[in-house]
Amino acid sequence: MAFPNNINAKAKVEINSGFGTNANNYGGRFINKDGSANIEKRGIHFLNRISWYHTMIAMPRWKFLGILIAFYIGVNFFFAGIYYFIGIQYLAGIDPMGSEWVKFGKAYFFSAQTFTTVGYGHISPNGFLTSALSAAEALTGLLSFAIATGLFFGRFSKPTAFLKFSHHALISPYKNKTALMLRLAPYKNTRLTDAEAKITLGMTIEENGTKANKFYTLELEMQQINSLNLSWTLVHPINVNSPLYKLTEEDFRNIDGEVLVFIKAFDDMFSTTVAASTSYTFAELVYGAKFELMYSENEANTKTILHLDRLNSFYKASLE
């Protein structure tokens, strides 16, 4: 890995980045593509460093539903096993002469009816142990559904920015010079206003024989917009005040650098501020390219169409 020795002295160094400065003790990128910090916490027990509520709220939809279904099936197998162990004869309505698999299956469905408090009445507990167990299971079912309902509400009501970022950042020709460009766009029917962007450049440099992480604030041509309805291309002009000034294509290939992007906007539906972030390593930066326009008028020239499938579309452009 090469270390840059031609960083512009006029570049604004950021001292409140929130990331460590000792590069020898830092591994990988600073921020993942999804905006989460690339940090793994150790030193205390796993259960003490995990917020189950935040985990269930933030996990993908398929995994969330999978956990709920797996829990429902598993807890009913657990209670059905106890009913079967106590004795099927204590569940009135189950034929004691059937096969063991059939009897266990009926115990399972009785458990499901008790857990959900449906209670069709075809099978009923007969005896103290089975009655006590069914009462405990009904309470467990009520508490479980209350928790599941809260999680469903939390997932649906969580304010989210719903922004997509381009896969790549570009070094593009701009006003007879060059600029760092990246693009983002809202992809759901939300209304975001007072959107504000901040870009920080993190680089590993060598000072007095020691590797250090340095962070620079990248000035944007437009840092805030009133309404985020269409795509927004963030432009950092590479001028004499930029830390990217005079860096060549080879420099971008060899230097260990990362562009950190932070977005804030006001969502008028939730009346709150939402945020999104991502990052681009220098390996994810395309040198000499421009974004294609991603919106156009409709056939009747009465509306503007935002083509979200063009968010990542770019074409090669000479920087000379």
C-alpha atoms as a printed R data frame, in Angstrom:
    type eleno elety resid chain resno       x       y       z
1   ATOM     1    CA   MET     A     1   0.000   0.000   0.000
2   ATOM     2    CA   ALA     A     2   1.273   3.450  -0.897
3   ATOM     3    CA   PHE     A     3   0.992   6.417   1.435
4   ATOM     4    CA   PRO     A     4   0.086   9.825  -0.017
5   ATOM     5    CA   ASN     A     5   2.790  12.433   0.381
6   ATOM     6    CA   ASN     A     6   1.135  15.113  -1.725
7   ATOM     7    CA   ILE     A     7  -1.939  15.886   0.380
8   ATOM     8    CA   ASN     A     8  -2.859  19.533   0.016
9   ATOM     9    CA   ALA     A     9  -1.801  21.495   3.082
10  ATOM    10    CA   LYS     A    10  -4.865  23.720   2.666
11  ATOM    11    CA   ALA     A    11  -7.250  20.791   3.117
12  ATOM    12    CA   LYS     A    12  -9.461  21.093   6.190
13  ATOM    13    CA   VAL     A    13  -8.635  18.361   8.700
14  ATOM    14    CA   GLU     A    14 -11.544  17.066  10.776
15  ATOM    15    CA   ILE     A    15 -10.741  16.232  14.393
16  ATOM    16    CA   ASN     A    16 -14.239  15.156  15.467
17  ATOM    17    CA   SER     A    17 -14.697  12.235  13.084
18  ATOM    18    CA   GLY     A    18 -15.537   9.685  15.781
19  ATOM    19    CA   PHE     A    19 -13.037   7.199  14.342
20  ATOM    20    CA   GLY     A    20  -9.672   6.211  15.725
21  ATOM    21    CA   THR     A    21  -6.517   7.864  14.418
22  ATOM    22    CA   ASN     A    22  -4.117   4.959  14.947
23  ATOM    23    CA   ALA     A    23  -4.175   3.092  11.649
24  ATOM    24    CA   ASN     A    24  -2.184   0.145  13.042
25  ATOM    25    CA   ASN     A    25  -5.126  -0.750  15.305
26  ATOM    26    CA   TYR     A    26  -7.843  -0.235  12.711
27  ATOM    27    CA   GLY     A    27  -8.993  -2.923  10.275
28  ATOM    28    CA   GLY     A    28 -10.990  -2.656   7.063
29  ATOM    29    CA   ARG     A    29 -13.294   0.157   6.062
30  ATOM    30    CA   PHE     A    30 -14.757   2.669   8.501
31  ATOM    31    CA   ILE     A    31 -18.418   2.391   7.444
32  ATOM    32    CA   ASN     A    32 -20.137  -0.486   5.643
33  ATOM    33    CA   LYS     A    33 -22.110   0.108   2.462
34  ATOM    34    CA   ASP     A    34 -25.397  -0.109   4.392
35  ATOM    35    CA   GLY     A    35 -24.266   2.736   6.646
36  ATOM    36    CA   SER     A    36 -23.493   0.654   9.743
37  ATOM    37    CA   ALA     A    37 -20.168   1.038  11.518
38  ATOM    38    CA   ASN     A    38 -17.615  -1.643  10.651
39  ATOM    39    CA   ILE     A    39 -17.083  -2.438  14.334
40  ATOM    40    CA   GLU     A    40 -17.168  -5.729  16.238
41  ATOM    41    CA   LYS     A    41 -17.568  -5.392  19.993
42  ATOM    42    CA   ARG     A    42 -15.908  -7.824  22.381
43  ATOM    43    CA   GLY     A    43 -15.031  -7.989  26.075
44  ATOM    44    CA   ILE     A    44 -18.484  -8.637  27.558
45  ATOM    45    CA   HIS     A    45 -20.928 -11.489  27.118
46  ATOM    46    CA   PHE     A    46 -22.832 -11.609  23.825
47  ATOM    47    CA   LEU     A    47 -26.231 -11.266  25.539
48  ATOM    48    CA   ASN     A    48 -25.068  -8.089  27.298
49  ATOM    49    CA   ARG     A    49 -23.888  -6.321  24.140
50  ATOM    50    CA   ILE     A    50 -26.956  -7.038  22.021
51  ATOM    51    CA   SER     A    51 -30.181  -5.038  22.154
52  ATOM    52    CA   TRP     A    52 -32.775  -7.593  21.115
53  ATOM    53    CA   TYR     A    53 -35.338  -4.911  20.351
54  ATOM    54    CA   HIS     A    54 -32.998  -3.024  18.012
55  ATOM    55    CA   THR     A    55 -31.900  -6.318  16.451
56  ATOM    56    CA   MET     A    56 -35.469  -7.440  15.715
57  ATOM    57    CA   ILE     A    57 -36.474  -3.996  14.439
58  ATOM    58    CA   ALA     A    58 -33.484  -3.627  12.102
59  ATOM    59    CA   MET     A    59 -33.180  -7.177  10.700
60  ATOM    60    CA   PRO     A    60 -34.421  -7.997   7.161
61  ATOM    61    CA   ARG     A    61 -38.113  -8.744   6.777
62  ATOM    62    CA   TRP     A    62 -37.603 -12.360   5.718
63  ATOM    63    CA   LYS     A    63 -35.443 -13.078   8.744
64  ATOM    64    CA   PHE     A    64 -37.873 -11.361  11.116
65  ATOM    65    CA   LEU     A    65 -40.820 -13.402   9.829
66  ATOM    66    CA   GLY     A    66 -38.701 -16.552   9.832
67  ATOM    67    CA   ILE     A    67 -37.830 -16.097  13.505
68  ATOM    68    CA   LEU     A    68 -41.485 -15.536  14.439
69  ATOM    69    CA   ILE     A    69 -42.610 -18.653  12.559
70  ATOM    70    CA   ALA     A    70 -39.757 -20.742  13.950
71  ATOM    71    CA   PHE     A    71 -40.585 -19.574  17.490
72  ATOM    72    CA   TYR     A    72 -44.271 -20.391  17.011
73  ATOM    73    CA   ILE     A    73 -43.534 -23.895  15.716
74  ATOM    74    CA   GLY     A    74 -40.835 -24.540  18.304
75  ATOM    75    CA   VAL     A    75 -42.817 -23.439  21.356
76  ATOM    76    CA   ASN     A    76 -45.763 -25.581  20.312
77  ATOM    77    CA   PHE     A    77 -43.471 -28.592  19.857
78  ATOM    78    CA   PHE     A    78 -42.141 -27.911  23.354
79  ATOM    79    CA   PHE     A    79 -45.571 -27.823  24.991
80  ATOM    80    CA   ALA     A    80 -46.859 -30.736  22.881
81  ATOM    81    CA   GLY     A    81 -43.891 -32.796  24.095
82  ATOM    82    CA   ILE     A    82 -44.798 -32.051  27.725
83  ATOM    83    CA   TYR     A    83 -48.460 -32.936  27.103
84  ATOM    84    CA   TYR     A    84 -47.345 -36.174  25.495
85  ATOM    85    CA   PHE     A    85 -44.957 -36.914  28.380
86  ATOM    86    CA   ILE     A    86 -47.702 -36.333  31.001
87  ATOM    87    CA   GLY     A    87 -49.987 -38.662  29.109
88  ATOM    88    CA   ILE     A    88 -52.410 -38.358  26.239
89  ATOM    89    CA   GLN     A    89 -55.111 -39.875  28.427
90  ATOM    90    CA   TYR     A    90 -55.252 -36.563  30.286
91  ATOM    91    CA   LEU     A    91 -56.331 -34.757  27.121
92  ATOM    92    CA   ALA     A    92 -59.998 -35.513  26.663
93  ATOM    93    CA   GLY     A    93 -60.950 -35.879  23.024
94  ATOM    94    CA   ILE     A    94 -57.838 -37.727  21.793
95  ATOM    95    CA   ASP     A    95 -58.399 -41.366  20.828
96  ATOM    96    CA   PRO     A    96 -55.927 -43.381  22.963
97  ATOM    97    CA   MET     A    97 -56.022 -46.219  20.420
98  ATOM    98    CA   GLY     A    98 -54.465 -44.266  17.540
99  ATOM    99    CA   SER     A    99 -50.804 -44.328  16.503
100 ATOM   100    CA   GLU     A   100 -48.258 -42.441  18.575
101 ATOM   101    CA   TRP     A   101 -47.570 -39.984  15.758
102 ATOM   102    CA   VAL     A   102 -51.283 -39.206  15.439
103 ATOM   103    CA   LYS     A   103 -51.598 -38.707  19.197
104 ATOM   104    CA   PHE     A   104 -48.565 -36.416  19.274
105 ATOM   105    CA   GLY     A   105 -49.963 -34.480  16.307
106 ATOM   106    CA   LYS     A   106 -53.250 -33.925  18.110
107 ATOM   107    CA   ALA     A   107 -51.344 -32.808  21.206
108 ATOM   108    CA   TYR     A   108 -49.421 -30.370  19.014
109 ATOM   109    CA   PHE     A   109 -52.573 -28.830  17.548
110 ATOM   110    CA   PHE     A   110 -54.142 -28.635  21.017
111 ATOM   111    CA   SER     A   111 -51.016 -26.745  22.070
112 ATOM   112    CA   ALA     A   112 -51.405 -24.380  19.100
113 ATOM   113    CA   GLN     A   113 -55.045 -23.731  20.014
114 ATOM   114    CA   THR     A   114 -54.115 -23.080  23.640
115 ATOM   115    CA   PHE     A   115 -51.130 -20.881  22.745
116 ATOM   116    CA   THR     A   116 -53.282 -18.698  20.506
117 ATOM   117    CA   THR     A   117 -56.213 -18.870  22.980
118 ATOM   118    CA   VAL     A   118 -58.489 -20.073  20.163
119 ATOM   119    CA   GLY     A   119 -59.801 -23.125  22.040
120 ATOM   120    CA   TYR     A   120 -62.094 -24.960  19.627
121 ATOM   121    CA   GLY     A   121 -63.203 -27.298  22.419
122 ATOM   122    CA   HIS     A   122 -62.615 -30.564  20.561
123 ATOM   123    CA   ILE     A   123 -59.801 -31.429  22.981
124 ATOM   124    CA   SER     A   124 -59.684 -30.269  26.588
125 ATOM   125    CA   PRO     A   125 -57.313 -30.799  29.525
126 ATOM   126    CA   ASN     A   126 -58.372 -33.373  32.081
127 ATOM   127    CA   GLY     A   127 -56.330 -33.394  35.254
128 ATOM   128    CA   PHE     A   128 -54.338 -30.980  37.374
129 ATOM   129    CA   LEU     A   129 -51.011 -31.158  35.489
130 ATOM   130    CA   THR     A   130 -52.480 -30.719  32.030
131 ATOM   131    CA   SER     A   131 -54.799 -27.943  33.234
132 ATOM   132    CA   ALA     A   132 -51.917 -26.115  34.912
133 ATOM   133    CA   LEU     A   133 -49.748 -26.549  31.825
134 ATOM   134    CA   SER     A   134 -52.464 -25.262  29.494
135 ATOM   135    CA   ALA     A   135 -53.001 -22.244  31.760
136 ATOM   136    CA   ALA     A   136 -49.241 -21.491  31.707
137 ATOM   137    CA   GLU     A   137 -49.164 -21.924  27.928
138 ATOM   138    CA   ALA     A   138 -52.109 -19.572  27.439
139 ATOM   139    CA   LEU     A   139 -50.292 -16.917  29.487
140 ATOM   140    CA   THR     A   140 -47.120 -17.511  27.470
141 ATOM   141    CA   GLY     A   141 -49.125 -17.119  24.270
142 ATOM   142    CA   LEU     A   142 -50.672 -13.833  25.382
143 ATOM   143    CA   LEU     A   143 -47.291 -12.384  26.340
144 ATOM   144    CA   SER     A   144 -45.663 -13.643  23.136
145 ATOM   145    CA   PHE     A   145 -48.315 -12.112  20.902
146 ATOM   146    CA   ALA     A   146 -48.081  -8.841  22.810
147 ATOM   147    CA   ILE     A   147 -44.324  -8.761  22.155
148 ATOM   148    CA   ALA     A   148 -44.790  -9.733  18.492
149 ATOM   149    CA   THR     A   149 -47.438  -7.020  18.058
150 ATOM   150    CA   GLY     A   150 -45.065  -4.440  19.547
151 ATOM   151    CA   LEU     A   151 -42.280  -5.540  17.212
152 ATOM   152    CA   PHE     A   152 -44.577  -5.366  14.184
153 ATOM   153    CA   PHE     A   153 -45.674  -1.871  15.179
154 ATOM   154    CA   GLY     A   154 -42.075  -0.823  15.796
155 ATOM   155    CA   ARG     A   155 -40.982  -2.027  12.354
156 ATOM   156    CA   PHE     A   156 -43.879  -0.306  10.581
157 ATOM   157    CA   SER     A   157 -43.602   2.936  12.535
158 ATOM   158    CA   LYS     A   158 -39.809   3.307  12.523
159 ATOM   159    CA   PRO     A   159 -38.827   6.493  10.670
160 ATOM   160    CA   THR     A   160 -36.553   5.523   7.781
161 ATOM   161    CA   ALA     A   161 -34.918   7.698   5.158
162 ATOM   162    CA   PHE     A   162 -35.604   5.254   2.279
163 ATOM   163    CA   LEU     A   163 -32.666   6.535   0.253
164 ATOM   164    CA   LYS     A   164 -30.602   4.579  -2.254
165 ATOM   165    CA   PHE     A   165 -27.006   5.516  -3.028
166 ATOM   166    CA   SER     A   166 -25.171   4.875  -6.275
167 ATOM   167    CA   HIS     A   167 -22.885   1.853  -6.217
168 ATOM   168    CA   HIS     A   168 -19.887   3.928  -7.224
169 ATOM   169    CA   ALA     A   169 -18.553   7.408  -6.663
170 ATOM   170    CA   LEU     A   170 -17.048   9.104  -9.708
171 ATOM   171    CA   ILE     A   171 -14.196  11.435 -10.514
172 ATOM   172    CA   SER     A   172 -15.849  13.483 -13.235
173 ATOM   173    CA   PRO     A   173 -15.046  16.453 -15.454
174 ATOM   174    CA   TYR     A   174 -16.629  19.538 -13.941
175 ATOM   175    CA   LYS     A   175 -16.409  23.181 -15.034
176 ATOM   176    CA   ASN     A   176 -13.093  22.708 -16.853
177 ATOM   177    CA   LYS     A   177 -11.717  20.917 -13.788
178 ATOM   178    CA   THR     A   178 -12.653  17.717 -11.944
179 ATOM   179    CA   ALA     A   179 -14.999  16.820  -9.107
180 ATOM   180    CA   LEU     A   180 -15.901  13.918  -6.878
181 ATOM   181    CA   MET     A   181 -19.526  12.962  -7.528
182 ATOM   182    CA   LEU     A   182 -21.953  10.472  -6.015
183 ATOM   183    CA   ARG     A   183 -25.684  10.188  -6.350
184 ATOM   184    CA   LEU     A   184 -28.664   9.329  -4.166
185 ATOM   185    CA   ALA     A   185 -32.428   9.218  -4.637
186 ATOM   186    CA   PRO     A   186 -35.556   8.541  -2.549
187 ATOM   187    CA   TYR     A   187 -37.200   5.298  -3.653
188 ATOM   188    CA   LYS     A   188 -40.527   5.276  -1.776
189 ATOM   189    CA   ASN     A   189 -43.498   7.644  -1.680
190 ATOM   190    CA   THR     A   190 -42.122   9.691   1.189
191 ATOM   191    CA   ARG     A   191 -41.642  13.454   1.292
192 ATOM   192    CA   LEU     A   192 -38.261  14.617   2.538
193 ATOM   193    CA   THR     A   193 -37.472  18.279   3.068
194 ATOM   194    CA   ASP     A   194 -34.485  20.270   4.336
195 ATOM   195    CA   ALA     A   195 -32.059  17.572   3.243
196 ATOM   196    CA   GLU     A   196 -28.459  18.123   4.321
197 ATOM   197    CA   ALA     A   197 -25.337  16.254   3.232
198 ATOM   198    CA   LYS     A   198 -21.862  15.935   4.688
199 ATOM   199    CA   ILE     A   199 -18.913  14.092   3.150
200 ATOM   200    CA   THR     A   200 -15.757  13.175   5.026
201 ATOM   201    CA   LEU     A   201 -12.637  11.695   3.463
202 ATOM   202    CA   GLY     A   202 -10.669   9.208   5.544
203 ATOM   203    CA   MET     A   203  -7.122   8.355   4.461
204 ATOM   204    CA   THR     A   204  -4.235   6.412   5.925
205 ATOM   205    CA   ILE     A   205  -1.067   8.478   5.788
206 ATOM   206    CA   GLU     A   206   2.411   8.086   7.211
207 ATOM   207    CA   GLU     A   207   3.732  10.615   9.703
208 ATOM   208    CA   ASN     A   208   7.244  10.250  11.098
209 ATOM   209    CA   GLY     A   209   7.291   6.579  10.177
210 ATOM   210    CA   THR     A   210   3.907   5.844  11.840
211 ATOM   211    CA   LYS     A   211   0.637   5.124  10.025
212 ATOM   212    CA   ALA     A   212  -2.221   7.403  11.047
213 ATOM   213    CA   ASN     A   213  -5.844   7.889  10.002
214 ATOM   214    CA   LYS     A   214  -6.545  11.410   8.843
215 ATOM   215    CA   PHE     A   215 -10.007  12.794   8.098
216 ATOM   216    CA   TYR     A   216 -10.830  15.732   5.856
217 ATOM   217    CA   THR     A   217 -14.087  17.586   5.362
218 ATOM   218    CA   LEU     A   218 -14.986  17.713   1.671
219 ATOM   219    CA   GLU     A   219 -16.698  20.957   0.738
220 ATOM   220    CA   LEU     A   220 -19.791  20.445  -1.405
221 ATOM   221    CA   GLU     A   221 -21.087  22.645  -4.167
222 ATOM   222    CA   MET     A   222 -24.547  22.283  -2.619
223 ATOM   223    CA   GLN     A   223 -24.728  21.023   0.954
224 ATOM   224    CA   GLN     A   224 -28.458  21.518   1.587
225 ATOM   225    CA   ILE     A   225 -31.591  21.433  -0.534
226 ATOM   226    CA   ASN     A   226 -35.151  22.393   0.362
227 ATOM   227    CA   SER     A   227 -36.878  19.291  -0.987
228 ATOM   228    CA   LEU     A   228 -35.525  15.876  -1.945
229 ATOM   229    CA   ASN     A   229 -37.936  14.679  -4.640
230 ATOM   230    CA   LEU     A   230 -35.626  13.738  -7.503
231 ATOM   231    CA   SER     A   231 -32.100  12.395  -7.505
232 ATOM   232    CA   TRP     A   232 -29.402  14.439  -5.791
233 ATOM   233    CA   THR     A   233 -25.852  14.407  -7.098
234 ATOM   234    CA   LEU     A   234 -23.375  15.461  -4.433
235 ATOM   235    CA   VAL     A   235 -20.494  17.354  -6.017
236 ATOM   236    CA   HIS     A   236 -17.160  18.075  -4.359
237 ATOM   237    CA   PRO     A   237 -15.103  20.311  -6.669
238 ATOM   238    CA   ILE     A   238 -11.473  19.214  -6.605
239 ATOM   239    CA   ASN     A   239  -9.732  22.569  -6.312
240 ATOM   240    CA   VAL     A   240  -6.634  23.842  -4.524
241 ATOM   241    CA   ASN     A   241  -8.405  23.503  -1.165
242 ATOM   242    CA   SER     A   242  -9.354  19.844  -1.679
243 ATOM   243    CA   PRO     A   243  -7.336  16.957  -0.196
244 ATOM   244    CA   LEU     A   244  -7.887  15.185  -3.543
245 ATOM   245    CA   TYR     A   245  -6.119  17.957  -5.446
246 ATOM   246    CA   LYS     A   246  -3.499  16.624  -7.887
247 ATOM   247    CA   LEU     A   247  -4.227  12.967  -7.054
248 ATOM   248    CA   THR     A   248  -3.959  10.871 -10.204
249 ATOM   249    CA   GLU     A   249  -5.826   7.745 -11.246
250 ATOM   250    CA   GLU     A   250  -2.859   5.689 -10.087
251 ATOM   251    CA   ASP     A   251  -2.952   7.433  -6.708
252 ATOM   252    CA   PHE     A   252  -6.604   6.457  -6.249
253 ATOM   253    CA   ARG     A   253  -5.709   2.840  -7.041
254 ATOM   254    CA   ASN     A   254  -2.824   2.703  -4.576
255 ATOM   255    CA   ILE     A   255  -3.935   4.880  -1.662
256 ATOM   256    CA   ASP     A   256  -6.036   3.469   1.156
257 ATOM   257    CA   GLY     A   257  -8.906   5.952   1.321
258 ATOM   258    CA   GLU     A   258 -12.619   6.003   2.023
259 ATOM   259    CA   VAL     A   259 -15.343   8.562   1.332
260 ATOM   260    CA   LEU     A   260 -17.898   8.720   4.173
261 ATOM   261    CA   VAL     A   261 -21.336  10.084   3.309
262 ATOM   262    CA   PHE     A   262 -23.898  11.305   5.859
263 ATOM   263    CA   ILE     A   263 -27.422  12.483   4.947
264 ATOM   264    CA   LYS     A   264 -30.078  14.064   7.146
265 ATOM   265    CA   ALA     A   265 -33.580  15.086   6.083
266 ATOM   266    CA   PHE     A   266 -36.933  15.952   7.627
267 ATOM   267    CA   ASP     A   267 -39.776  13.481   7.036
268 ATOM   268    CA   ASP     A   268 -43.057  15.386   7.284
269 ATOM   269    CA   MET     A   269 -45.095  12.171   7.704
270 ATOM   270    CA   PHE     A   270 -43.335  11.312  10.993
271 ATOM   271    CA   SER     A   271 -42.442  14.961  11.770
272 ATOM   272    CA   THR     A   272 -38.919  13.894  12.616
273 ATOM   273    CA   THR     A   273 -35.421  13.890  11.177
274 ATOM   274    CA   VAL     A   274 -34.275  10.741   9.385
275 ATOM   275    CA   ALA     A   275 -30.713   9.853   8.495
276 ATOM   276    CA   ALA     A   276 -28.814   7.603   6.112
277 ATOM   277    CA   SER     A   277 -25.141   6.985   5.468
278 ATOM   278    CA   THR     A   278 -22.816   4.950   3.297
279 ATOM   279    CA   SER     A   279 -19.195   4.916   2.214
280 ATOM   280    CA   TYR     A   280 -17.037   4.403  -0.874
281 ATOM   281    CA   THR     A   281 -13.523   3.060  -0.701
282 ATOM   282    CA   PHE     A   282 -11.113   4.254  -3.355
283 ATOM   283    CA   ALA     A   283 -11.519   0.801  -4.937
284 ATOM   284    CA   GLU     A   284 -15.218   1.653  -5.461
285 ATOM   285    CA   LEU     A   285 -14.395   4.933  -7.151
286 ATOM   286    CA   VAL     A   286 -14.518   5.229 -10.950
287 ATOM   287    CA   TYR     A   287 -12.012   7.627 -12.462
288 ATOM   288    CA   GLY     A   288 -13.122   9.532 -15.559
289 ATOM   289    CA   ALA     A   289 -16.901   9.012 -15.710
290 ATOM   290    CA   LYS     A   290 -20.167  10.945 -15.499
291 ATOM   291    CA   PHE     A   291 -23.642   9.943 -14.312
292 ATOM   292    CA   GLU     A   292 -26.413   9.562 -16.845
293 ATOM   293    CA   LEU     A   293 -29.517  11.681 -16.317
294 ATOM   294    CA   MET     A   294 -32.102   9.631 -14.420
295 ATOM   295    CA   TYR     A   295 -35.292  11.687 -14.820
296 ATOM   296    CA   SER     A   296 -37.379  12.810 -17.789
297 ATOM   297    CA   GLU     A   297 -40.851  14.064 -18.650
298 ATOM   298    CA   ASN     A   298 -43.702  11.654 -19.379
299 ATOM   299    CA   GLU     A   299 -45.347  11.229 -22.759
300 ATOM   300    CA   ALA     A   300 -47.911  13.959 -22.104
301 ATOM   301    CA   ASN     A   301 -45.274  16.269 -20.638
302 ATOM   302    CA   THR     A   302 -47.380  16.590 -17.479
303 ATOM   303    CA   LYS     A   303 -45.147  14.790 -14.950
304 ATOM   304    CA   THR     A   304 -41.498  14.088 -14.287
305 ATOM   305    CA   ILE     A   305 -40.474  10.435 -14.219
306 ATOM   306    CA   LEU     A   306 -37.674   9.403 -11.878
307 ATOM   307    CA   HIS     A   307 -35.973   6.331 -13.361
308 ATOM   308    CA   LEU     A   308 -34.635   4.567 -10.272
309 ATOM   309    CA   ASP     A   309 -33.094   1.821 -12.412
310 ATOM   310    CA   ARG     A   310 -30.658   4.437 -13.753
311 ATOM   311    CA   LEU     A   311 -29.280   5.399 -10.342
312 ATOM   312    CA   ASN     A   312 -26.015   3.558 -11.013
313 ATOM   313    CA   SER     A   313 -25.755   4.341 -14.728
314 ATOM   314    CA   PHE     A   314 -22.687   6.263 -15.856
315 ATOM   315    CA   TYR     A   315 -20.542   6.621 -18.942
316 ATOM   316    CA   LYS     A   316 -16.857   7.212 -19.481
317 ATOM   317    CA   ALA     A   317 -15.760  10.824 -19.818
318 ATOM   318    CA   SER     A   318 -12.327  12.247 -20.473
319 ATOM   319    CA   LEU     A   319 -10.810  14.446 -17.777
320 ATOM   320    CA   GLU     A   320  -8.454  16.201 -20.173
